[in-house]
Amino acid sequence: MALLQISEPGQAPDPHQHRLAAGIDLGTTNSLVATVRSGASEVIEDERGRALLPSVVRYCPDGTVAVGADALAQASTDPTNTVVSVKRLMGRGINDVQIDRAAYGLVDAPGMVRLRTRAGDKSPVEVSADILRTLRQRAEAALGGELNGVVITVPAYFDDAQRQATRDAGRLAGLEVLRLLNEPTAAALAYGLDNAAEGIYAVYDLGGGTFDVSILRLTKGVFEVVATGGDSALGGDDFDRRIVEWALRETGSSGANVEPGDWHESGDWRALLIEARRAKEVLSREPMTTFSVQLSGATRVRLPLTAERFEELTADLLARTINATRQALRDARLRVDEVKGVVLVGGSTRMPQVRRAVAGFFGKEPLSGIDPDQVVALGAATQANLLAGNRSAGDDWLLLDVIPLSLGIETMGGLVERIVYRNAAIPVSRAQEFTTFKDGQTALALHVVQGERDLVEDCRSLARFELRGIPKMGAGAARIRVTFQVDADGLLSVTAAELSSGVAASVAVKPSYGLSDEEIGAMLQSAHDSAGTDAQARALREQQVEAERLLEATNAALAEDGALLGADERTRIDQLLVKLAQARGGADAQAIRQAISTLSIGTEGFAARRMDRAVARALAGHGINEIGS
Ligand code: AMP
C-alpha cells in the first residue's frame, strides 16, 4: 500500500512563538481537553480540578445552557431538556438512531435528527458545539489566550457524515479544527508507539457508548492503521443497562411491568442507570456493592451485587468485543501472535474482566500505564501541537488511517466499479478511466457508492453528479478520468474530467446521514455471504449490457444501410433481434450469451457488405484496380 506524505497546515510558523493548541476527546460519555506544556502532554482541568467533562448538555428553564456535571445532576429530573450521549446522533437520520428514543422528543429533520428542547429544536451539531465551547473556555482560561487550533478525535468507524458533523460542531464553537483524528490512533501516539519497536499494535477502546478496535503497523517511524473494527452501539452504558435489567428482574413486580415510556417520563430509568454505573465502577475495585435506588413513589430498590455476578451478567458483551477484535485481525490478515503490543483505551477498560479477556486473547498484558480516560486527549494534544506549528526536529512522522468500506461508481448495468478499496490508507487519491456507451454521448451521469457488493442496489448511495459538455465522439472514444480523493479527515471528493476536451465536474461527498457500525458490519457480512450470487448477478448484468450494446449497434446499422439487405435476410435479422431483446429481458446469462452469438453470426454477411460499401466510398474517385498496386 502506497504511503502518502501528509502536508500539514500551519506552515512556516515563527519558530519562537508557541502557538496555543489543544487536543479534544469529544466522547459519548465524557469529554476532555489536553495540551502540550513544556514538551509534555497534560489534561486541562476545570477550576475545581476535574478533568472529565460529562458530555451532557441541559437547556435550563432560565434560558442558560448547563454543560457537564451540573447538567448530569439534572438528567433524571429534567430528562427531555437534558441531552446525554449526543455523539450517537451525530450525522444520523431519524431511522439510524438506536438510542432510547423515548427519552427525547426526536424530530425528523432533513439530513440529521433534531432534539426537541425548551430552547427549541437542537441539532446534535449544536449540542456538541455547546460541549466544545465549554472545553474551549476551559483551555483558554488555563492557557491565558485564544486557541490557534485544535484536533478533535472521532471513532475510527465514523463515516463521512459523522466526521463532517463533528467538524461543523468545532466550527460552531469557534474553533479552528486542524484535523479530525481517529481515537485509537491518538491513543497510540500518547503511548509514544511511533517511537516503539517496529511491528503490529492493537488498540482496544471500550468507552461509554462505543467499542473500537484498531490494528496499527509501525514501519520506520511511519504509522499506518491497517484495519479497524468495532461496534458503535456497545459500551459501558450496556453494562449499566444489564445491571438495571437484573435489578428489575430481582425485584419482580416493582418495575418490570412498567412501560419504558413511563420510566423515561418519571426519570426513574435515568436514576436506575446512574446507580448501575456507580455500582459497576465500584465493582472494578471491590468484590461487592449494594445497588440502591429510591424510585418515584415509595418504591426503593436495594440489592447486593457481587463482581462475580456482574461478570456473568455481562459476559456476552465482553465476548462481542473479543469477536470484533478477532475480525479486525482477520481483516488485516494477521495472526494474534503477530501483535507486539496492545493499548487499552476508554473508562470501561478499568473493569478487571476486560483486562483479563484482552490479555487472554492476545496472550500478553496490555499497556495501561496512562489513564484510559485521558489517553486519547493526550495523544490528540501532541498532534494538535505539531499541526499548529510547534514542531521540533524529528517530529515529522505521519499518520495513516483507513477507509471502512470500499468506494466506487456505478457502471452500465447497475454494476459497481470499486475505485478505493476497503482498508486503503488515507489520505488517498485513486483514478480510473471510463468511456461513453453511446455514439455522440455528451453527458455522463456519475453515481458514487460505498460498499462491498457488486450490484449498486446492494450498496449505499453517496452522491450523484453529471459531467456535461463531452465533445461528440463514437461510443468508447471519449476518455473520462474519474478521481476519488479522500482527505486526511476521511472526507471524500470525486472529480470527473474528459481528457481530450478538459471538461470537468466534481462533487464533495456529504451524505445526508451516516452508516451505523451495524450497517457497516451487515454490509460486510452480506458481501461475504453473497460472493457467489454476486458473481452470477455480475455475469448476468454484463451480458445484458453487451446485449444492449449489440441491439443498439445493429439497429443503427439497419437504419443506415438497411437497403443492402434482401427481404429474407432482413426478416432473419429482425427475428434474431427480437430473440436477443427477449433474452436480455430474462435472467439467464447463458441464453443472452447464446442470442448475442447468434445475432453476431447472423449479421456477419451484412457487416461485410457494409464494410465493402464503406471501402468503396473511401475509394470513390480511385479505380478499383488501384488497390494493392
Ligand atoms: P469513556 O467514554 O472513555 O469516558 O468511558 C466512560 C465509561 O467508562 C462509562 O461507561 C463509565 O461507567 C466507565 N468507567 C469509568 N470508570 C470505570 C471503572 N472504574 N470501572 C468500570 N467502568 C468505568
XYZ file of C-alpha atoms and ligand atoms in Angstrom:
652
model
C 0.000 0.000 0.000
C 1.444 3.356 -1.008
C 2.280 5.657 1.835
C 1.359 9.250 1.189
C 3.046 12.174 2.781
C 0.585 14.393 4.572
C 1.127 18.066 4.030
C 0.072 19.906 7.100
C -1.460 23.322 7.611
C 0.253 25.934 9.786
C 3.386 26.091 7.641
C 6.303 28.334 8.339
C 5.401 29.454 11.836
C 7.583 31.854 13.751
C 9.914 29.403 15.490
C 9.978 31.475 18.667
C 6.265 31.785 19.034
C 4.465 28.958 20.776
C 1.020 28.582 19.278
C -1.797 27.573 21.583
C -3.178 24.245 20.523
C -5.314 21.609 22.183
C -6.458 18.063 21.629
C -10.115 17.356 22.321
C -11.605 13.949 23.012
C -15.296 14.518 22.315
C -16.609 11.373 23.976
C -20.015 9.751 24.195
C -19.989 9.848 27.995
C -17.167 12.240 28.847
C -15.080 14.782 27.005
C -11.610 16.122 27.752
C -9.195 18.744 26.545
C -5.411 18.428 26.714
C -2.412 20.450 25.616
C 1.374 20.181 25.389
C 3.189 22.244 28.005
C 6.971 22.199 28.368
C 7.149 19.309 25.945
C 4.713 17.087 27.833
C 1.069 16.394 27.137
C -1.298 17.112 30.004
C -5.026 17.216 30.530
C -6.509 20.609 31.403
C -8.739 20.536 34.469
C -11.602 22.865 35.274
C -11.451 25.367 38.137
C -12.493 22.611 40.535
C -9.764 20.241 39.463
C -11.960 17.952 37.339
C -10.501 16.582 34.112
C -13.559 14.771 32.730
C -16.416 16.888 31.451
C -19.557 14.737 31.288
C -20.836 15.029 27.686
C -24.222 16.223 28.926
C -25.990 19.443 27.970
C -29.054 20.847 29.703
C -31.194 23.634 28.335
C -32.273 25.262 31.602
C -35.600 26.994 32.356
C -33.828 30.362 32.823
C -32.508 30.226 29.252
C -28.931 29.311 30.188
C -27.113 26.219 28.974
C -25.506 23.935 31.561
C -22.768 21.587 30.378
C -21.062 18.789 32.304
C -21.598 17.716 35.900
C -24.339 20.302 36.582
C -26.296 19.126 33.580
C -25.735 15.465 34.522
C -27.101 16.146 38.010
C -30.424 17.156 36.440
C -30.523 14.321 33.928
C -33.118 12.359 35.860
C -35.289 15.298 36.939
C -35.369 17.076 33.563
C -34.685 14.306 31.043
C -36.310 15.851 27.975
C -34.206 19.024 28.199
C -31.003 17.256 29.186
C -29.131 15.661 26.325
C -26.812 12.734 27.040
C -24.777 10.632 24.580
C -25.367 13.133 21.765
C -22.411 11.617 19.945
C -24.656 8.716 18.975
C -26.818 11.135 16.996
C -24.054 12.962 15.128
C -24.663 12.879 11.411
C -27.555 10.457 11.780
C -31.050 10.463 10.319
C -34.030 9.540 12.451
C -34.076 5.991 11.132
C -30.453 5.391 12.093
C -30.966 6.333 15.698
C -30.790 3.447 18.093
C -30.734 5.210 21.433
C -33.518 5.416 23.997
C -35.851 7.115 21.567
C -38.496 7.779 24.157
C -36.059 9.762 26.312
C -36.211 12.757 23.982
C -38.594 14.379 21.609
C -36.732 13.396 18.460
C -37.647 15.450 15.426
C -37.140 14.154 11.925
C -35.186 16.790 10.013
C -33.523 16.649 6.620
C -30.081 15.113 6.985
C -29.830 14.869 10.727
C -32.291 14.194 13.504
C -33.070 17.050 15.927
C -33.945 17.149 19.597
C -36.959 18.994 20.903
C -35.975 21.004 23.984
C -37.405 24.016 25.769
C -34.722 26.077 23.999
C -36.137 24.981 20.630
C -35.174 22.154 18.291
C -31.463 21.439 18.631
C -29.335 19.591 16.129
C -26.705 17.205 17.528
C -24.110 19.534 15.990
C -25.356 22.425 18.141
C -25.411 20.278 21.280
C -21.864 19.068 20.598
C -20.809 22.658 19.946
C -22.044 23.541 23.449
C -19.728 20.858 24.874
C -16.823 22.037 22.729
C -17.413 25.678 23.730
C -17.106 24.699 27.396
C -13.828 22.889 26.709
C -12.577 25.832 24.702
C -13.300 28.240 27.570
C -11.569 25.879 29.989
C -8.472 25.659 27.797
C -8.297 29.367 27.062
C -8.622 30.243 30.744
C -5.831 27.814 31.623
C -3.519 28.787 28.768
C -4.146 32.507 29.001
C -5.026 33.162 25.385
C -7.075 32.189 22.358
C -6.541 28.734 20.917
C -4.905 28.747 17.500
C -6.208 25.350 16.617
C -7.492 22.042 17.875
C -7.512 18.395 16.914
C -10.786 16.642 17.681
C -10.894 12.871 17.891
C -13.588 10.648 16.390
C -14.147 6.879 16.485
C -12.307 5.121 13.686
C -15.639 3.906 12.347
C -17.177 7.357 11.909
C -18.257 7.803 8.312
C -18.198 10.970 6.233
C -21.419 12.400 7.634
C -20.394 11.843 11.228
C -16.954 13.365 10.637
C -18.457 16.314 8.839
C -20.907 16.869 11.714
C -18.028 16.802 14.220
C -16.041 19.291 12.192
C -19.111 21.546 11.935
C -19.600 21.377 15.715
C -15.999 22.558 16.150
C -16.541 25.457 13.800
C -19.781 26.377 15.528
C -17.878 26.522 18.811
C -15.464 28.986 17.227
C -12.603 26.511 16.964
C -10.117 26.128 14.155
C -10.272 22.371 13.580
C -6.829 21.433 12.296
C -7.654 17.758 11.912
C -10.046 15.073 12.952
C -8.064 12.156 14.314
C -9.168 8.604 14.932
C -9.320 7.891 18.638
C -7.215 4.702 18.613
C -4.570 6.432 16.577
C -4.438 9.233 19.135
C -4.057 6.677 21.923
C -1.133 5.023 20.185
C 0.523 8.431 19.890
C 0.063 9.069 23.599
C 1.993 5.877 24.322
C 4.729 7.084 22.002
C 4.243 3.995 19.898
C 5.559 5.979 16.957
C 8.965 5.599 18.647
C 8.417 1.967 19.607
C 9.775 -1.177 18.056
C 8.505 -1.758 14.525
C 5.603 -4.125 14.230
C 1.913 -4.576 14.778
C -0.012 -2.988 17.650
C -3.661 -3.232 18.617
C -5.769 -0.566 20.303
C -8.758 -1.846 22.263
C -11.086 1.042 23.135
C -14.159 0.362 25.234
C -15.753 3.661 26.222
C -19.176 4.592 27.489
C -21.051 4.160 24.237
C -18.715 2.746 21.619
C -16.238 -0.033 21.098
C -13.407 0.412 18.623
C -10.505 -1.817 17.836
C -7.690 -0.803 15.514
C -4.722 -2.658 14.204
C -1.718 -0.427 13.617
C 1.512 -1.128 11.814
C 4.682 0.790 12.574
C 7.408 0.793 9.971
C 10.443 3.075 10.068
C 8.640 5.646 12.148
C 5.666 5.562 9.777
C 2.390 4.875 11.434
C -0.324 3.103 9.482
C -3.730 1.849 10.602
C -4.154 -1.405 8.730
C -7.616 -2.364 9.936
C -10.392 -1.123 12.125
C -13.407 -2.778 13.617
C -15.816 -2.382 16.450
C -19.388 -1.654 17.356
C -20.683 1.884 17.824
C -23.605 0.590 19.867
C -21.596 -1.245 22.524
C -20.006 0.322 25.573
C -20.077 0.851 29.306
C -23.711 2.029 29.041
C -24.708 -1.505 28.030
C -23.011 -2.903 31.130
C -25.059 -0.401 33.189
C -28.267 -1.475 31.456
C -27.534 -5.116 32.293
C -27.415 -4.184 35.983
C -30.725 -2.297 35.732
C -32.391 -5.222 33.965
C -31.038 -7.585 36.603
C -32.335 -5.319 39.412
C -35.785 -5.163 37.828
C -35.859 -8.953 37.459
C -34.717 -9.475 41.036
C -37.326 -7.109 42.432
C -40.057 -8.803 40.432
C -43.136 -6.636 40.112
C -41.670 -3.367 41.347
C -40.873 -2.161 37.903
C -40.811 -4.950 35.399
C -44.360 -4.304 34.247
C -43.920 -0.566 33.884
C -43.676 0.507 30.264
C -40.311 2.034 29.300
C -42.134 5.245 28.297
C -43.362 5.699 31.849
C -39.876 5.127 33.144
C -38.499 7.837 30.953
C -41.174 10.284 31.954
C -40.724 9.699 35.651
C -36.951 9.947 35.363
C -36.713 6.602 37.209
C -34.969 4.952 34.301
C -32.184 7.508 34.432
C -31.919 7.156 38.238
C -31.566 3.381 37.848
C -28.900 3.805 35.173
C -26.907 6.260 37.258
C -26.919 3.876 40.229
C -25.993 0.964 37.964
C -22.998 2.872 36.700
C -21.872 3.696 40.211
C -22.210 0.057 41.253
C -20.285 -1.097 38.173
C -17.422 1.288 38.852
C -17.193 0.173 42.479
C -17.016 -3.448 41.333
C -13.841 -2.617 39.378
C -12.025 -2.315 42.728
C -14.203 -4.171 45.227
C -15.706 -7.655 45.252
C -19.217 -6.471 46.062
C -21.534 -3.475 46.421
C -25.147 -2.614 47.177
C -27.384 -1.455 44.365
C -29.734 1.040 45.936
C -32.209 3.447 44.294
C -35.161 5.450 45.553
C -37.751 5.485 42.779
C -40.588 7.954 42.385
C -43.484 6.872 44.568
C -42.442 4.923 47.616
C -40.503 2.156 45.860
C -36.947 1.546 46.962
C -34.718 -0.977 45.201
C -31.906 -2.333 47.384
C -29.898 -5.376 46.345
C -26.399 -6.767 46.957
C -24.360 -7.317 43.786
C -21.072 -9.210 43.583
C -18.349 -8.710 40.990
C -18.744 -12.338 40.024
C -22.471 -11.977 39.342
C -21.829 -8.765 37.403
C -19.285 -10.621 35.222
C -21.843 -13.312 34.468
C -24.480 -10.733 33.558
C -22.164 -9.092 31.037
C -20.027 -11.973 29.741
C -21.692 -11.890 26.304
C -20.976 -8.153 25.901
C -17.307 -8.799 26.572
C -17.345 -11.730 24.137
C -18.695 -9.412 21.434
C -15.680 -7.111 21.845
C -13.297 -10.031 21.557
C -15.076 -11.295 18.436
C -14.809 -7.859 16.825
C -11.107 -7.836 17.719
C -10.651 -11.221 16.068
C -12.450 -9.915 12.966
C -10.211 -6.816 12.752
C -7.131 -9.049 12.846
C -8.667 -11.208 10.144
C -9.311 -8.113 8.024
C -5.653 -7.197 8.461
C -4.723 -10.806 7.567
C -2.715 -11.097 10.749
C -2.408 -13.745 13.412
C -2.867 -12.856 17.030
C 0.738 -13.780 17.859
C 1.970 -11.183 15.362
C 0.663 -8.387 17.600
C 3.543 -6.831 19.542
C 1.570 -4.754 21.998
C -1.950 -3.829 22.976
C -3.173 -0.453 24.222
C -6.233 -0.064 26.429
C -8.426 2.986 25.967
C -11.730 4.078 27.494
C -13.026 4.112 31.044
C -14.610 0.680 30.654
C -11.206 -0.970 30.314
C -10.838 -0.403 34.063
C -13.101 -3.404 34.554
C -10.796 -6.257 35.600
C -12.659 -8.783 33.472
C -11.960 -6.663 30.378
C -8.233 -6.612 31.108
C -8.228 -10.333 31.702
C -10.115 -11.060 28.484
C -7.838 -8.831 26.388
C -4.679 -10.280 27.958
C -6.072 -13.783 27.409
C -6.910 -13.170 23.763
C -3.583 -11.569 22.823
C -1.522 -13.735 25.148
C 0.172 -10.658 26.643
C -0.544 -7.981 29.212
C -1.950 -4.824 27.598
C -0.263 -1.417 28.011
C -2.226 0.567 30.545
C 0.206 2.991 32.183
C -1.719 6.054 31.003
C -5.178 6.818 32.395
C -7.511 5.122 29.874
C -9.914 8.080 30.044
C -7.190 10.566 29.164
C -5.042 8.710 26.699
C -6.958 9.830 23.580
C -6.987 13.527 24.531
C -3.279 13.358 25.410
C -2.413 11.870 22.022
C -4.631 14.410 20.239
C -2.788 17.194 22.067
C 0.587 16.079 20.701
C -0.860 16.001 17.200
C -2.507 19.437 17.634
C 0.787 20.799 18.869
C 2.529 19.634 15.710
C -0.208 20.775 13.360
C -0.297 24.220 14.945
C 3.354 24.541 14.009
C 5.117 23.828 17.283
C 7.475 21.290 15.800
C 10.942 20.294 16.646
C 13.389 18.276 14.581
C 12.441 14.641 14.206
C 8.760 15.380 14.731
C 7.760 14.748 11.162
C 6.091 11.373 11.397
C 2.844 10.941 9.605
C -0.369 9.193 10.418
C -2.395 6.977 8.218
C -5.934 5.853 8.751
C -8.137 3.595 6.676
C -11.385 3.614 4.704
C -14.018 1.427 6.415
C -15.931 0.431 3.234
C -14.893 0.493 -0.414
C -15.830 3.469 -2.587
C -16.726 3.207 -6.230
C -19.007 4.287 -9.036
C -21.927 2.765 -10.872
C -21.195 1.474 -14.353
C -23.556 0.205 -17.053
C -25.974 -2.428 -15.905
C -26.083 -1.280 -12.286
C -22.662 -2.755 -11.518
C -20.165 -1.242 -9.100
C -16.637 -0.447 -10.165
C -14.660 -0.118 -6.948
C -12.030 2.603 -7.062
C -10.829 2.938 -3.478
C -10.757 -0.356 -1.627
C -11.803 -1.011 1.953
C -8.942 -0.526 4.415
C -6.985 1.660 1.975
C -4.874 4.095 3.984
C -5.983 7.738 3.887
C -5.357 10.308 2.622
C -5.715 8.569 -0.719
C -6.223 9.547 -4.326
C -7.119 6.953 -6.973
C -8.152 7.489 -10.561
C -9.677 5.271 -13.191
C -10.633 5.863 -16.809
C -14.099 5.280 -18.173
C -15.673 5.828 -21.552
C -19.021 6.607 -23.140
C -21.573 3.959 -24.006
C -23.338 5.597 -26.933
C -22.249 7.368 -30.085
C -22.390 11.139 -29.691
C -22.936 10.945 -25.947
C -22.306 14.413 -24.471
C -23.091 13.845 -20.814
C -22.227 11.200 -18.269
C -24.155 10.543 -15.062
C -21.910 9.550 -12.184
C -23.205 7.755 -9.145
C -20.829 7.410 -6.189
C -21.484 4.409 -3.953
C -19.981 2.760 -0.880
C -19.981 -0.939 -0.046
C -18.501 -4.315 -0.833
C -21.221 -5.777 -3.072
C -21.128 -5.999 -6.860
C -24.555 -4.536 -7.536
C -25.363 -0.871 -6.935
C -28.685 -1.730 -5.337
C -26.820 -3.588 -2.554
C -24.502 -0.680 -1.786
C -25.102 2.675 -0.190
C -25.595 5.631 -2.492
C -23.386 8.582 -1.528
C -23.792 11.133 -4.302
C -24.794 11.688 -7.915
C -23.464 14.257 -10.318
C -23.141 14.825 -14.073
C -20.295 15.541 -16.408
C -21.649 17.637 -19.284
C -20.137 19.121 -22.425
C -18.298 15.996 -23.608
C -17.497 16.546 -27.300
C -19.458 14.257 -29.638
C -17.488 11.098 -30.350
C -18.161 7.496 -31.175
C -19.098 5.194 -28.302
C -15.971 4.211 -26.427
C -13.824 7.019 -27.842
C -14.115 9.525 -25.000
C -11.629 9.135 -22.138
C -13.100 10.157 -18.846
C -10.884 10.094 -15.829
C -12.702 9.746 -12.533
C -10.615 10.610 -9.471
C -11.531 9.751 -5.912
C -9.781 11.711 -3.235
C -10.179 11.067 0.466
C -8.510 13.704 2.602
C -6.763 13.246 5.927
C -10.090 13.647 7.746
C -11.705 10.902 5.712
C -13.849 13.264 3.626
C -14.373 12.247 0.009
C -14.401 14.327 -3.155
C -14.906 12.905 -6.636
C -13.849 14.570 -9.893
C -14.608 13.515 -13.451
C -12.758 15.014 -16.407
C -12.893 14.278 -20.145
C -9.254 14.212 -21.127
C -9.327 15.421 -24.735
C -11.510 18.490 -24.093
C -10.658 19.139 -20.454
C -14.313 19.457 -19.385
C -14.625 18.529 -15.730
C -17.147 18.228 -12.933
C -16.786 17.333 -9.313
C -18.692 16.693 -6.135
C -17.734 16.822 -2.465
C -19.489 13.939 -0.855
C -21.534 14.969 2.112
C -24.020 12.195 2.602
C -27.176 13.313 4.357
C -26.618 10.925 7.200
C -24.265 8.211 8.290
C -23.876 4.486 8.354
C -24.043 2.776 11.697
C -21.490 0.161 12.654
C -24.218 -2.443 12.426
C -24.875 -1.362 8.855
C -21.178 -1.489 8.033
C -20.958 -4.894 9.715
C -24.087 -6.091 7.929
C -22.816 -4.862 4.564
C -19.519 -6.697 5.052
C -21.318 -9.815 6.154
C -23.663 -9.726 3.186
C -20.722 -9.190 0.803
C -19.112 -12.259 2.284
C -22.298 -14.340 2.203
C -23.238 -13.364 -1.315
C -19.901 -13.594 -3.081
C -21.291 -16.454 -5.236
C -24.640 -14.905 -6.113
C -22.937 -11.572 -6.732
C -20.647 -13.184 -9.288
C -23.685 -14.668 -11.070
C -25.522 -11.361 -10.929
C -22.458 -9.596 -12.291
C -22.203 -12.088 -15.177
C -25.886 -11.542 -15.986
C -25.603 -7.763 -15.909
C -22.524 -7.884 -18.107
C -24.361 -9.983 -20.687
C -27.339 -7.625 -20.515
C -25.091 -4.632 -21.147
C -23.407 -6.422 -24.042
C -26.853 -7.333 -25.460
C -27.946 -3.715 -25.175
C -24.839 -2.528 -26.970
C -25.299 -5.033 -29.810
C -29.011 -4.230 -30.218
C -28.242 -0.519 -30.465
C -25.386 -1.011 -32.922
C -27.412 -3.383 -35.142
C -30.457 -1.106 -35.209
C -28.246 1.860 -36.079
C -26.633 -0.139 -38.914
C -30.041 -1.235 -40.239
C -31.270 2.364 -40.224
C -28.236 3.466 -42.177
C -27.563 0.574 -44.552
C -30.768 -1.498 -44.458
C -31.011 -1.124 -48.217
C -28.076 -3.516 -48.592
C -30.238 -6.413 -47.387
C -32.629 -8.627 -49.276
C -36.123 -9.110 -47.821
C -35.333 -12.616 -46.471
C -32.109 -11.513 -44.891
C -33.851 -8.566 -43.272
C -36.591 -10.801 -41.831
C -33.971 -13.199 -40.450
C -32.023 -10.386 -38.739
C -35.235 -8.885 -37.339
C -36.075 -12.276 -35.816
C -32.635 -12.525 -34.233
C -33.036 -9.000 -32.832
C -36.359 -9.954 -31.248
C -34.806 -13.105 -29.778
C -31.930 -11.140 -28.272
C -34.272 -8.484 -26.864
C -36.334 -11.234 -25.236
C -33.287 -12.962 -23.780
C -31.963 -9.665 -22.445
C -35.214 -9.169 -20.535
C -34.763 -12.539 -18.800
C -32.383 -13.688 -16.089
C -30.452 -16.378 -17.975
C -26.940 -15.119 -18.724
C -26.214 -18.198 -20.844
C -29.303 -17.599 -23.030
C -28.279 -13.975 -23.582
C -24.745 -15.028 -24.487
C -26.214 -17.521 -26.982
C -28.537 -14.913 -28.550
C -25.639 -12.429 -28.818
C -23.570 -15.021 -30.579
C -26.389 -15.982 -32.999
C -27.090 -12.354 -33.893
C -23.375 -11.683 -34.405
C -23.077 -14.645 -36.758
C -26.383 -13.788 -38.457
C -25.197 -10.281 -39.273
C -21.718 -11.207 -40.489
C -22.733 -11.041 -44.179
C -24.446 -7.696 -43.645
C -21.392 -6.373 -41.817
C -19.124 -7.474 -44.664
C -21.303 -5.692 -47.226
C -21.329 -2.532 -45.096
C -17.567 -2.731 -44.911
C -17.300 -3.064 -48.721
C -19.561 -0.091 -49.185
C -17.511 1.964 -46.717
C -14.343 0.998 -48.532
C -15.948 1.827 -51.858
C -16.970 5.259 -50.561
C -13.500 5.888 -49.241
C -12.039 4.959 -52.574
C -14.554 6.936 -54.628
C -12.676 8.553 -57.466
C -9.990 5.881 -57.425
C -10.102 2.996 -59.850
C -10.794 -0.320 -58.128
C -7.684 -1.859 -59.671
C -5.536 0.773 -57.987
C -5.926 -1.196 -54.779
C -2.797 -3.061 -53.918
C -0.911 -1.669 -56.867
P -15.282 6.994 28.242
O -16.317 7.051 27.167
O -13.967 6.516 27.793
O -15.222 8.255 29.045
O -15.752 5.859 29.238
C -16.805 6.035 30.092
C -17.253 4.681 30.539
O -16.257 4.118 31.372
C -18.525 4.743 31.334
O -19.380 3.691 30.937
C -18.020 4.557 32.720
O -19.008 3.966 33.563
C -16.866 3.608 32.518
N -15.954 3.614 33.640
C -15.253 4.632 34.159
N -14.560 4.239 35.237
C -14.840 2.935 35.418
C -14.456 1.948 36.372
N -13.639 2.242 37.382
N -14.942 0.704 36.227
C -15.778 0.400 35.218
N -16.196 1.261 34.308
C -15.725 2.526 34.398
